[in-house]
PDB file of C-alpha atoms in Angstrom:
ATOM      1  CA  MET A   1       8.493-209.517 161.872  1.00 45.00           C
ATOM      2  CA  ALA A   2       7.392-206.721 163.866  1.00 48.00           C
ATOM      3  CA  LYS A   3       4.905-204.235 162.228  1.00 48.00           C
ATOM      4  CA  LYS A   4       5.975-201.328 161.791  1.00 49.00           C
ATOM      5  CA  ARG A   5       4.933-198.356 163.637  1.00 48.00           C
ATOM      6  CA  PRO A   6       3.123-195.526 161.162  1.00 48.00           C
ATOM      7  CA  GLN A   7       5.133-192.379 161.932  1.00 49.00           C
ATOM      8  CA  THR A   8       3.606-188.912 162.972  1.00 44.00           C
ATOM      9  CA  LYS A   9       4.711-185.552 162.870  1.00 46.00           C
ATOM     10  CA  ALA A  10       3.650-183.356 166.002  1.00 43.00           C
ATOM     11  CA  LYS A  11       1.487-180.952 164.997  1.00 47.00           C
ATOM     12  CA  ARG A  12       2.758-177.794 165.239  1.00 47.00           C
ATOM     13  CA  PRO A  13       0.741-174.941 167.236  1.00 49.00           C
ATOM     14  CA  GLN A  14      -1.826-173.209 165.427  1.00 55.00           C
ATOM     15  CA  LEU A  15      -1.233-169.551 165.422  1.00 59.00           C
ATOM     16  CA  ASP A  16      -4.539-167.125 165.972  1.00 56.00           C
ATOM     17  CA  ASP A  17      -5.200-165.013 162.990  1.00 56.00           C
ATOM     18  CA  ALA A  18      -3.634-161.413 164.458  1.00 48.00           C
ATOM     19  CA  GLU A  19      -0.292-163.376 164.824  1.00 59.00           C
ATOM     20  CA  VAL A  20       0.122-164.979 161.432  1.00 61.00           C
ATOM     21  CA  PRO A  21       2.772-163.026 159.686  1.00 65.00           C
ATOM     22  CA  VAL A  22       3.048-161.895 155.839  1.00 59.00           C
ATOM     23  CA  VAL A  23       5.183-164.586 153.953  1.00 58.00           C
ATOM     24  CA  GLY A  24       5.842-165.138 150.616  1.00 60.00           C
ATOM     25  CA  ALA A  25       2.973-166.830 148.319  1.00 60.00           C
ATOM     26  CA  ARG A  26       4.250-169.636 147.823  1.00 69.00           C
ATOM     27  CA  GLU A  27       6.249-170.711 151.035  1.00 78.00           C
ATOM     28  CA  PRO A  28       3.965-172.608 153.881  1.00 84.00           C
ATOM     29  CA  CYS A  29       1.764-170.883 155.458  1.00 84.00           C
ATOM     30  CA  PRO A  30       3.338-169.583 159.305  1.00 83.00           C
ATOM     31  CA  CYS A  31       0.221-170.951 161.158  1.00 83.00           C
ATOM     32  CA  GLY A  32       1.226-174.288 160.706  1.00 81.00           C
ATOM     33  CA  SER A  33      -1.378-175.724 158.640  1.00 82.00           C
ATOM     34  CA  GLY A  34       0.745-177.453 155.911  1.00 80.00           C
ATOM     35  CA  ARG A  35      -0.359-175.269 153.156  1.00 81.00           C
ATOM     36  CA  ARG A  36       0.788-172.735 151.098  1.00 78.00           C
ATOM     37  CA  TYR A  37       0.253-169.115 152.525  1.00 66.00           C
ATOM     38  CA  LYS A  38      -1.544-168.536 149.360  1.00 64.00           C
ATOM     39  CA  ALA A  39      -4.490-171.008 149.988  1.00 75.00           C
ATOM     40  CA  CYS A  40      -4.112-170.249 153.955  1.00 79.00           C
ATOM     41  CA  HIS A  41      -4.197-167.108 155.360  1.00 65.00           C
ATOM     42  CA  GLY A  42      -2.810-165.481 152.600  1.00 63.00           C
ATOM     43  CA  ARG A  43      -5.988-166.063 150.593  1.00 61.00           C
ATOM     44  CA  THR A  44      -7.908-163.906 153.472  1.00 54.00           C
ATOM     45  CA  ALA A  45      -5.278-161.153 153.668  1.00 50.00           C
ATOM     46  CA  ALA A  46      -6.539-160.801 150.101  1.00 52.00           C
ATOM     47  CA  GLN A  47      -9.799-160.583 150.351  1.00 52.00           C
ATOM     48  CA  ALA A  48      -9.469-158.515 153.032  1.00 48.00           C
ATOM     49  CA  THR A  49      -7.681-156.077 151.051  1.00 52.00           C
ATOM     50  CA  THR A  50      -9.805-156.029 148.008  1.00 59.00           C
ATOM     51  CA  ALA A  51     -13.308-156.405 149.601  1.00 81.00           C
ATOM     52  CA  LEU A  52     -15.222-153.444 148.355  1.00 88.00           C
ATOM     53  CA  VAL A  53     -15.949-150.955 150.813  1.00 95.00           C
ATOM     54  CA  GLN A  54     -19.500-149.828 149.762  1.00 95.00           C
ATOM     55  CA  ARG A  55     -19.048-146.590 151.617  1.00 97.00           C
ATOM     56  CA  PRO A  56     -15.701-145.467 152.438  1.00 97.00           C
ATOM     57  CA  PHE A  57     -16.222-141.922 153.210  1.00 97.00           C
ATOM     58  CA  GLU A  58     -19.199-142.333 155.631  1.00 97.00           C
ATOM     59  CA  GLY A  59     -17.890-140.943 159.057  1.00 96.00           C
ATOM     60  CA  LEU A  60     -16.077-138.430 157.702  1.00 97.00           C
ATOM     61  CA  PRO A  61     -17.008-134.800 158.186  1.00 95.00           C
ATOM     62  CA  GLY A  62     -18.791-133.608 154.693  1.00 96.00           C
ATOM     63  CA  GLU A  63     -18.974-137.192 153.207  1.00 97.00           C
ATOM     64  CA  CYS A  64     -21.367-135.860 150.371  1.00 98.00           C
ATOM     65  CA  ASP A  65     -18.480-133.457 149.319  1.00 98.00           C
ATOM     66  CA  TRP A  66     -15.615-135.937 149.335  1.00 98.00           C
ATOM     67  CA  VAL A  67     -18.391-138.325 146.898  1.00 98.00           C
ATOM     68  CA  ALA A  68     -18.554-135.079 144.739  1.00 98.00           C
ATOM     69  CA  LEU A  69     -14.984-134.203 145.108  1.00 98.00           C
ATOM     70  CA  ARG A  70     -14.086-137.731 144.194  1.00 97.00           C
ATOM     71  CA  GLU A  71     -16.570-137.932 140.931  1.00 97.00           C
ATOM     72  CA  LEU A  72     -18.050-135.213 139.602  1.00 97.00           C
ATOM     73  CA  VAL A  73     -15.262-131.671 140.298  1.00 97.00           C
ATOM     74  CA  PRO A  74     -12.375-131.376 137.995  1.00 96.00           C
ATOM     75  CA  ALA A  75     -10.572-129.128 139.909  1.00 97.00           C
ATOM     76  CA  ALA A  76     -10.955-128.091 143.848  1.00 98.00           C
ATOM     77  CA  THR A  77      -9.063-128.585 147.341  1.00 98.00           C
ATOM     78  CA  VAL A  78     -10.096-128.354 150.829  1.00 97.00           C
ATOM     79  CA  GLY A  79      -7.848-127.879 153.930  1.00 97.00           C
ATOM     80  CA  LEU A  80      -7.675-130.981 155.927  1.00 97.00           C
ATOM     81  CA  THR A  81      -7.503-130.966 159.840  1.00 96.00           C
ATOM     82  CA  LEU A  82      -5.417-133.926 161.170  1.00 97.00           C
ATOM     83  CA  ARG A  83      -6.858-135.758 164.242  1.00 95.00           C
ATOM     84  CA  ASP A  84      -3.540-135.670 166.057  1.00 94.00           C
ATOM     85  CA  GLY A  85      -2.187-132.437 164.618  1.00 95.00           C
ATOM     86  CA  LEU A  86       0.579-131.505 162.465  1.00 97.00           C
ATOM     87  CA  PRO A  87       3.716-132.749 162.396  1.00 96.00           C
ATOM     88  CA  GLU A  88       6.804-130.745 162.987  1.00 96.00           C
ATOM     89  CA  GLY A  89       7.807-129.303 159.363  1.00 97.00           C
ATOM     90  CA  VAL A  90       4.073-129.895 157.918  1.00 98.00           C
ATOM     91  CA  PRO A  91       2.474-126.382 157.876  1.00 98.00           C
ATOM     92  CA  SER A  92      -0.827-127.559 156.173  1.00 97.00           C
ATOM     93  CA  VAL A  93      -2.554-130.886 154.569  1.00 98.00           C
ATOM     94  CA  THR A  94      -4.587-130.078 151.458  1.00 97.00           C
ATOM     95  CA  LEU A  95      -6.701-132.231 149.843  1.00 98.00           C
ATOM     96  CA  ALA A  96      -6.586-131.856 145.601  1.00 98.00           C
ATOM     97  CA  THR A  97      -8.739-133.701 143.562  1.00 97.00           C
ATOM     98  CA  VAL A  98      -6.075-133.911 140.561  1.00 94.00           C
ATOM     99  CA  LEU A  99      -2.377-133.348 140.914  1.00 93.00           C
ATOM    100  CA  PRO A 100       0.167-133.467 138.589  1.00 89.00           C
ATOM    101  CA  MET A 101       1.693-136.521 136.475  1.00 87.00           C
ATOM    102  CA  ALA A 102      -1.470-138.065 138.616  1.00 90.00           C
ATOM    103  CA  TRP A 103       1.140-138.240 141.587  1.00 94.00           C
ATOM    104  CA  PRO A 104      -1.229-139.950 144.498  1.00 97.00           C
ATOM    105  CA  ALA A 105       0.536-137.216 146.926  1.00 97.00           C
ATOM    106  CA  LEU A 106       2.724-134.666 147.149  1.00 96.00           C
ATOM    107  CA  ARG A 107       5.534-133.615 149.648  1.00 97.00           C
ATOM    108  CA  ARG A 108       6.020-129.737 148.651  1.00 95.00           C
ATOM    109  CA  ASP A 109       9.118-127.502 148.868  1.00 93.00           C
ATOM    110  CA  ASP A 110       7.387-125.889 151.572  1.00 95.00           C
ATOM    111  CA  GLY A 111       7.179-129.091 153.244  1.00 97.00           C
ATOM    112  CA  SER A 112       3.155-128.993 152.912  1.00 97.00           C
ATOM    113  CA  VAL A 113       1.432-131.615 151.951  1.00 98.00           C
ATOM    114  CA  LEU A 114      -0.928-131.741 149.009  1.00 98.00           C
ATOM    115  CA  LEU A 115      -2.884-135.396 148.823  1.00 98.00           C
ATOM    116  CA  GLY A 116      -4.346-136.531 145.510  1.00 97.00           C
ATOM    117  CA  LEU A 117      -8.584-137.994 145.608  1.00 97.00           C
ATOM    118  CA  GLN A 118      -9.006-139.306 141.967  1.00 96.00           C
ATOM    119  CA  ASN A 119      -6.674-141.703 141.295  1.00 91.00           C
ATOM    120  CA  ASP A 120      -6.845-145.315 141.119  1.00 88.00           C
ATOM    121  CA  THR A 121      -6.812-147.231 144.248  1.00 86.00           C
ATOM    122  CA  ALA A 122      -4.847-150.899 144.600  1.00 84.00           C
ATOM    123  CA  SER A 123      -7.729-151.676 147.050  1.00 89.00           C
ATOM    124  CA  GLY A 124     -11.149-152.144 147.779  1.00 92.00           C
ATOM    125  CA  ASP A 125     -11.151-149.336 150.611  1.00 96.00           C
ATOM    126  CA  ILE A 126     -10.467-145.908 149.133  1.00 96.00           C
ATOM    127  CA  SER A 127     -10.285-144.265 152.935  1.00 97.00           C
ATOM    128  CA  ARG A 128      -7.296-147.244 153.612  1.00 96.00           C
ATOM    129  CA  ASP A 129      -5.457-146.843 150.338  1.00 96.00           C
ATOM    130  CA  LEU A 130      -5.606-142.722 150.986  1.00 97.00           C
ATOM    131  CA  ALA A 131      -5.044-142.666 154.546  1.00 97.00           C
ATOM    132  CA  ASP A 132      -1.925-144.917 153.718  1.00 97.00           C
ATOM    133  CA  THR A 133      -0.746-141.918 150.672  1.00 97.00           C
ATOM    134  CA  LEU A 134      -1.731-139.694 153.542  1.00 98.00           C
ATOM    135  CA  ALA A 135       0.885-141.061 156.201  1.00 97.00           C
ATOM    136  CA  ARG A 136       3.887-141.554 153.623  1.00 97.00           C
ATOM    137  CA  ALA A 137       3.668-137.782 152.617  1.00 98.00           C
ATOM    138  CA  LEU A 138       3.725-136.427 155.504  1.00 98.00           C
ATOM    139  CA  THR A 139       6.832-137.923 156.169  1.00 97.00           C
ATOM    140  CA  ALA A 140       8.209-137.873 152.348  1.00 97.00           C
ATOM    141  CA  ASP A 141      11.409-135.709 151.737  1.00 97.00           C
ATOM    142  CA  PRO A 142      10.567-132.555 150.733  1.00 96.00           C
ATOM    143  CA  GLY A 143       9.794-131.562 147.126  1.00 94.00           C
ATOM    144  CA  THR A 144       8.810-135.556 146.067  1.00 96.00           C
ATOM    145  CA  PRO A 145       5.997-136.949 145.207  1.00 96.00           C
ATOM    146  CA  VAL A 146       4.347-140.108 146.508  1.00 96.00           C
ATOM    147  CA  GLN A 147       3.470-143.435 144.979  1.00 93.00           C
ATOM    148  CA  GLY A 148       0.759-145.400 145.043  1.00 89.00           C
ATOM    149  CA  ARG A 149       0.371-148.725 146.687  1.00 89.00           C
ATOM    150  CA  ARG A 150      -1.910-150.837 148.467  1.00 87.00           C
ATOM    151  CA  ALA A 151      -2.220-150.421 151.733  1.00 91.00           C
ATOM    152  CA  PRO A 152      -1.692-153.120 154.708  1.00 90.00           C
ATOM    153  CA  ALA A 153      -5.092-154.398 155.457  1.00 89.00           C
ATOM    154  CA  ASP A 154      -4.713-153.486 159.511  1.00 90.00           C
ATOM    155  CA  GLY A 155      -3.598-150.031 158.422  1.00 94.00           C
ATOM    156  CA  PRO A 156      -5.549-146.915 159.266  1.00 96.00           C
ATOM    157  CA  ARG A 157      -8.148-145.010 157.294  1.00 97.00           C
ATOM    158  CA  LEU A 158      -8.790-141.403 156.974  1.00 97.00           C
ATOM    159  CA  GLN A 159     -11.415-141.893 159.551  1.00 97.00           C
ATOM    160  CA  ASP A 160      -8.509-142.691 162.021  1.00 97.00           C
ATOM    161  CA  LEU A 161      -6.432-139.375 160.467  1.00 97.00           C
ATOM    162  CA  LEU A 162      -8.313-136.692 160.444  1.00 97.00           C
ATOM    163  CA  ALA A 163     -10.264-134.774 162.838  1.00 96.00           C
ATOM    164  CA  PRO A 164     -13.871-136.039 163.425  1.00 93.00           C
ATOM    165  CA  GLU A 165     -15.635-132.240 164.382  1.00 88.00           C
ATOM    166  CA  GLY A 166     -16.467-129.343 161.983  1.00 78.00           C
ATOM    167  CA  ALA A 167     -17.438-129.206 158.366  1.00 82.00           C
ATOM    168  CA  ILE A 168     -15.468-129.115 155.161  1.00 89.00           C
ATOM    169  CA  GLU A 169     -15.469-125.870 152.549  1.00 92.00           C
ATOM    170  CA  PRO A 170     -14.232-127.191 149.231  1.00 97.00           C
ATOM    171  CA  GLU A 171     -12.863-124.199 146.910  1.00 97.00           C
ATOM    172  CA  VAL A 172     -13.547-125.315 143.036  1.00 97.00           C
ATOM    173  CA  HIS A 173     -11.107-123.843 140.928  1.00 96.00           C
ATOM    174  CA  SER A 174     -11.541-122.592 137.376  1.00 94.00           C
ATOM    175  CA  GLY A 175      -8.114-124.585 136.573  1.00 93.00           C
ATOM    176  CA  PHE A 176      -5.119-126.419 138.371  1.00 93.00           C
ATOM    177  CA  GLU A 177      -3.324-123.101 138.895  1.00 90.00           C
ATOM    178  CA  PHE A 178      -3.033-124.385 142.784  1.00 91.00           C
ATOM    179  CA  TRP A 179      -0.617-127.206 141.367  1.00 89.00           C
ATOM    180  CA  VAL A 180       1.847-124.637 141.161  1.00 84.00           C
ATOM    181  CA  PRO A 181       3.088-121.520 143.735  1.00 80.00           C
ATOM    182  CA  ASP A 182       5.841-120.407 140.796  1.00 79.00           C
ATOM    183  CA  PRO A 183       4.108-121.030 137.686  1.00 73.00           C
ATOM    184  CA  ASP A 184       7.480-119.672 136.254  1.00 74.00           C
ATOM    185  CA  ASN A 185       9.858-122.191 137.817  1.00 76.00           C
ATOM    186  CA  ALA A 186       7.708-125.286 136.823  1.00 79.00           C
ATOM    187  CA  THR A 187       9.296-128.021 134.733  1.00 81.00           C
ATOM    188  CA  PRO A 188       8.035-128.707 131.531  1.00 86.00           C
ATOM    189  CA  ASP A 189       6.221-131.729 132.182  1.00 83.00           C
ATOM    190  CA  VAL A 190       4.577-129.992 135.233  1.00 80.00           C
ATOM    191  CA  THR A 191       3.597-127.171 132.719  1.00 85.00           C
ATOM    192  CA  ALA A 192       2.426-129.524 129.797  1.00 86.00           C
ATOM    193  CA  SER A 193      -0.174-131.955 132.150  1.00 83.00           C
ATOM    194  CA  LEU A 194      -1.506-128.091 133.529  1.00 86.00           C
ATOM    195  CA  GLU A 195      -2.320-126.999 130.058  1.00 89.00           C
ATOM    196  CA  ARG A 196      -3.780-130.613 129.080  1.00 89.00           C
ATOM    197  CA  ALA A 197      -5.769-130.652 132.339  1.00 88.00           C
ATOM    198  CA  ASN A 198      -6.980-126.867 131.877  1.00 91.00           C
ATOM    199  CA  ALA A 199      -8.264-127.898 128.869  1.00 91.00           C
ATOM    200  CA  ALA A 200      -9.966-130.311 130.046  1.00 88.00           C
ATOM    201  CA  ALA A 201     -12.131-128.924 133.180  1.00 91.00           C
ATOM    202  CA  ILE A 202     -15.481-128.454 132.504  1.00 94.00           C
ATOM    203  CA  PRO A 203     -16.583-125.390 134.337  1.00 96.00           C
ATOM    204  CA  THR A 204     -17.951-126.111 137.679  1.00 98.00           C
ATOM    205  CA  VAL A 205     -19.630-124.168 140.984  1.00 98.00           C
ATOM    206  CA  ARG A 206     -20.535-125.311 144.370  1.00 98.00           C
ATOM    207  CA  LEU A 207     -24.157-124.514 145.443  1.00 98.00           C
ATOM    208  CA  GLN A 208     -24.363-121.693 148.480  1.00 97.00           C
ATOM    209  CA  SER A 209     -27.614-122.443 149.499  1.00 97.00           C
ATOM    210  CA  VAL A 210     -27.838-125.865 149.976  1.00 98.00           C
ATOM    211  CA  ASP A 211     -25.054-128.553 150.719  1.00 96.00           C
ATOM    212  CA  ALA A 212     -22.872-130.838 148.044  1.00 98.00           C
ATOM    213  CA  ALA A 213     -24.846-129.638 144.846  1.00 98.00           C
ATOM    214  CA  TYR A 214     -22.614-128.493 142.006  1.00 98.00           C
ATOM    215  CA  TRP A 215     -23.602-126.697 138.611  1.00 98.00           C
ATOM    216  CA  CYS A 216     -21.551-127.463 135.831  1.00 97.00           C
ATOM    217  CA  GLU A 217     -21.269-126.002 132.215  1.00 96.00           C
ATOM    218  CA  THR A 218     -21.369-128.262 129.587  1.00 91.00           C
ATOM    219  CA  PRO A 219     -21.483-127.117 125.680  1.00 88.00           C
ATOM    220  CA  ASP A 220     -25.293-128.366 124.628  1.00 89.00           C
ATOM    221  CA  LYS A 221     -26.904-127.724 128.494  1.00 94.00           C
ATOM    222  CA  ASN A 222     -26.105-126.950 131.750  1.00 97.00           C
ATOM    223  CA  HIS A 223     -26.416-129.782 134.971  1.00 98.00           C
ATOM    224  CA  LEU A 224     -26.955-129.538 138.356  1.00 98.00           C
ATOM    225  CA  ARG A 225     -25.463-132.424 140.186  1.00 98.00           C
ATOM    226  CA  TRP A 226     -26.668-132.608 144.293  1.00 98.00           C
ATOM    227  CA  VAL A 227     -24.778-135.461 146.079  1.00 98.00           C
ATOM    228  CA  MET A 228     -27.193-136.110 149.084  1.00 98.00           C
ATOM    229  CA  PRO A 229     -27.053-138.482 152.042  1.00 97.00           C
ATOM    230  CA  HIS A 230     -30.082-139.550 152.485  1.00 97.00           C
ATOM    231  CA  GLU A 231     -30.340-143.831 152.091  1.00 97.00           C
ATOM    232  CA  GLU A 232     -31.051-144.620 148.243  1.00 97.00           C
ATOM    233  CA  GLU A 233     -34.500-146.174 148.799  1.00 97.00           C
ATOM    234  CA  ARG A 234     -35.884-143.405 150.655  1.00 98.00           C
ATOM    235  CA  LEU A 235     -34.649-140.982 148.399  1.00 98.00           C
ATOM    236  CA  LEU A 236     -35.798-142.499 145.547  1.00 98.00           C
ATOM    237  CA  ASP A 237     -39.428-142.584 147.102  1.00 98.00           C
ATOM    238  CA  ALA A 238     -39.126-138.938 148.053  1.00 98.00           C
ATOM    239  CA  LEU A 239     -38.253-138.469 144.204  1.00 98.00           C
ATOM    240  CA  ALA A 240     -40.816-139.979 143.001  1.00 98.00           C
ATOM    241  CA  ARG A 241     -43.644-138.690 144.998  1.00 98.00           C
ATOM    242  CA  LEU A 242     -42.117-135.344 143.985  1.00 98.00           C
ATOM    243  CA  HIS A 243     -42.207-135.821 140.053  1.00 97.00           C
ATOM    244  CA  ALA A 244     -45.213-137.978 139.943  1.00 98.00           C
ATOM    245  CA  ALA A 245     -46.335-134.581 141.590  1.00 97.00           C
ATOM    246  CA  GLY A 246     -44.790-132.170 139.145  1.00 97.00           C
ATOM    247  CA  ARG A 247     -42.618-130.750 141.532  1.00 98.00           C
ATOM    248  CA  SER A 248     -39.206-132.121 141.114  1.00 98.00           C
ATOM    249  CA  SER A 249     -37.640-129.474 138.400  1.00 97.00           C
ATOM    250  CA  LEU A 250     -36.408-126.715 139.762  1.00 98.00           C
ATOM    251  CA  GLY A 251     -37.699-124.194 137.372  1.00 96.00           C
ATOM    252  CA  GLU A 252     -38.625-123.445 134.093  1.00 95.00           C
ATOM    253  CA  GLY A 253     -36.940-125.450 131.759  1.00 96.00           C
ATOM    254  CA  THR A 254     -35.263-127.827 133.816  1.00 97.00           C
ATOM    255  CA  ARG A 255     -35.962-131.521 134.729  1.00 97.00           C
ATOM    256  CA  LEU A 256     -34.568-134.016 136.758  1.00 98.00           C
ATOM    257  CA  VAL A 257     -33.530-136.803 134.536  1.00 96.00           C
ATOM    258  CA  GLY A 258     -32.091-139.238 136.845  1.00 96.00           C
ATOM    259  CA  SER A 259     -29.215-140.015 139.384  1.00 97.00           C
ATOM    260  CA  PHE A 260     -25.976-141.646 139.577  1.00 96.00           C
ATOM    261  CA  ARG A 261     -25.042-144.043 142.378  1.00 96.00           C
ATOM    262  CA  ALA A 262     -21.436-143.358 144.142  1.00 97.00           C
ATOM    263  CA  HIS A 263     -19.699-144.725 147.294  1.00 97.00           C
ATOM    264  CA  GLY A 264     -22.554-145.877 148.818  1.00 96.00           C
ATOM    265  CA  LEU A 265     -24.378-142.242 147.709  1.00 98.00           C
ATOM    266  CA  THR A 266     -27.145-141.178 145.401  1.00 98.00           C
ATOM    267  CA  VAL A 267     -27.052-138.418 143.257  1.00 98.00           C
ATOM    268  CA  PRO A 268     -30.124-136.353 141.707  1.00 98.00           C
ATOM    269  CA  VAL A 269     -28.950-134.580 138.491  1.00 98.00           C
ATOM    270  CA  TRP A 270     -30.971-131.924 136.726  1.00 98.00           C
ATOM    271  CA  ASP A 271     -30.295-130.700 132.872  1.00 98.00           C
ATOM    272  CA  LEU A 272     -30.543-127.035 133.212  1.00 98.00           C
ATOM    273  CA  PRO A 273     -30.660-124.926 129.860  1.00 97.00           C
ATOM    274  CA  SER A 274     -27.832-123.753 129.262  1.00 95.00           C
ATOM    275  CA  GLU A 275     -28.818-119.718 130.096  1.00 95.00           C
ATOM    276  CA  ILE A 276     -29.256-120.557 133.991  1.00 97.00           C
ATOM    277  CA  THR A 277     -25.982-119.827 135.813  1.00 97.00           C
ATOM    278  CA  ALA A 278     -24.948-121.300 138.893  1.00 98.00           C
ATOM    279  CA  GLN A 279     -26.587-118.360 140.507  1.00 98.00           C
ATOM    280  CA  ASP A 280     -29.603-118.571 139.125  1.00 98.00           C
ATOM    281  CA  ILE A 281     -30.278-121.768 140.838  1.00 98.00           C
ATOM    282  CA  GLU A 282     -29.298-121.098 143.971  1.00 98.00           C
ATOM    283  CA  LYS A 283     -32.915-120.000 145.419  1.00 98.00           C
ATOM    284  CA  PRO A 284     -34.830-122.364 143.394  1.00 98.00           C
ATOM    285  CA  ALA A 285     -32.234-125.392 144.978  1.00 98.00           C
ATOM    286  CA  ALA A 286     -32.840-124.419 148.480  1.00 98.00           C
ATOM    287  CA  GLU A 287     -37.053-124.104 147.771  1.00 98.00           C
ATOM    288  CA  PHE A 288     -36.395-127.848 146.657  1.00 98.00           C
ATOM    289  CA  ALA A 289     -34.594-129.098 149.581  1.00 98.00           C
ATOM    290  CA  GLU A 290     -37.641-127.577 151.079  1.00 98.00           C
ATOM    291  CA  ARG A 291     -39.962-129.731 149.395  1.00 98.00           C
ATOM    292  CA  LEU A 292     -37.557-132.759 149.297  1.00 98.00           C
ATOM    293  CA  ALA A 293     -37.748-132.633 153.550  1.00 98.00           C
ATOM    294  CA  GLU A 294     -41.405-132.996 153.094  1.00 98.00           C
ATOM    295  CA  ALA A 295     -41.732-135.906 151.188  1.00 98.00           C
ATOM    296  CA  LEU A 296     -38.629-137.617 153.284  1.00 98.00           C
ATOM    297  CA  ALA A 297     -41.025-137.476 156.009  1.00 98.00           C
ATOM    298  CA  ALA A 298     -44.222-139.148 154.132  1.00 97.00           C
ATOM    299  CA  ASP A 299     -44.587-142.867 155.213  1.00 94.00           C
ATOM    300  CA  ALA A 300     -47.837-143.305 152.926  1.00 96.00           C
ATOM    301  CA  PRO A 301     -47.379-146.639 150.633  1.00 97.00           C
ATOM    302  CA  LEU A 302     -46.795-144.943 146.831  1.00 98.00           C
ATOM    303  CA  THR A 303     -49.348-144.300 144.382  1.00 98.00           C
ATOM    304  CA  HIS A 304     -49.996-146.059 140.706  1.00 98.00           C
ATOM    305  CA  ASP A 305     -48.351-142.733 139.229  1.00 98.00           C
ATOM    306  CA  GLU A 306     -45.033-142.396 142.293  1.00 98.00           C
ATOM    307  CA  ARG A 307     -44.378-146.322 141.796  1.00 98.00           C
ATOM    308  CA  ARG A 308     -44.362-145.648 137.734  1.00 97.00           C
ATOM    309  CA  ALA A 309     -42.290-142.363 138.455  1.00 97.00           C
ATOM    310  CA  ARG A 310     -39.814-144.140 140.955  1.00 97.00           C
ATOM    311  CA  GLY A 311     -39.550-146.786 138.230  1.00 97.00           C
ATOM    312  CA  GLY A 312     -38.292-144.404 135.664  1.00 96.00           C
ATOM    313  CA  LEU A 313     -35.718-142.575 138.044  1.00 95.00           C
ATOM    314  CA  THR A 314     -34.629-146.095 138.852  1.00 95.00           C
ATOM    315  CA  ASN A 315     -33.779-147.068 135.097  1.00 94.00           C
ATOM    316  CA  ARG A 316     -32.333-144.051 134.714  1.00 93.00           C
ATOM    317  CA  GLN A 317     -29.350-144.367 137.365  1.00 93.00           C
ATOM    318  CA  VAL A 318     -25.580-145.175 136.407  1.00 93.00           C
ATOM    319  CA  THR A 319     -23.325-146.287 139.182  1.00 90.00           C
ATOM    320  CA  LEU A 320     -20.395-144.329 138.565  1.00 87.00           C
ATOM    321  CA  SER A 321     -18.531-146.514 141.852  1.00 71.00           C
TER     322      SER A 321
END
C-alpha cells in the first residue's frame, strides 16, 4: 500500500506588528500565528496600555504644577493652549482638578471644554488617557459630559495636543464654584456635588516667589508641599546636606518632615505652625531655593551626618503614584 503523504498547511503570511488589527480576545490572531489573539498580539497590546509611565507629564510646560494639581490641590483651574489652535465652536479649554459628578470632561453649553485631572485613568499612561478624553470633549455635543475609557495604545498624548511653549498659571480656588457659571440654574445633582466638594476642600494657596510650591491649612498645623523638578537622588543628597547643617527649615517652628514621590518627581513637605500663612512663607521659601541651588551644585561625597540625614528623609518618603 502506498504511504500517505503528510498533509501540510500553507503558511499564512505573517504581518508586521503595526499591521495586526484588533479582534476579539478569543479569536484567531490576524497575524497568522494560529494562536488566539489574547495569547499573541493581544497580549502585547494589553501590556502597552497597562505599562506604567513614570513621568506622564514630562515635557509639558509646568510639569511640577501638573503633578501638584493632580495630587495635592483640591480646587484649581488653568487655561490650556492647543498646539493646533481651538476648533471652531470651542472658545476655550480649561484644566480643572475635579469636575462635578467626577466627570472626566465636560463640554459646556457655550462650547467651552473643562478637562478633569484627578479622575482615575484606565491605562498606565495618564497623559494618553487625558488626551483621549480631551479629543472626545472637543467634538462632544455642547452641554454634555464625556465619560472615561481606556485610550488606544497608539493614541496621542497631552504632549501631542498641547502647545509646547509658555508656562501655565494655575488659579487656586477656595471652592468649586467654577463648576457652574449660573449656580441658580444648576441641577440638584450638581448642586449637591458642589456642596460636598466645598465641605471637603482644604484651604490651599500657590506661592508666588517660587515655582510649584503650595501652602495648605489643616486643623492642627499648616504645611508647605513643594514639587521639584530635580532628579530624585540628587535632590535627596542636597536636602540631606541642608538638613545636616541645620539649614533645611523655613524659619522658626518649621520643619522639613519628609517628602512625597509623585509621577516621577519628589515633593518635599514642611510642617508649619498654624499661625504661619502663605504670605509669611513667601520670603523663607525664596531664600531656601537659593540654599538648595548651592547644595545641588555640591559634588563632594556625603559626610556621616549627611548620610544619616539622608536615611531619615528616605525613610519618610511616601509614594502617591
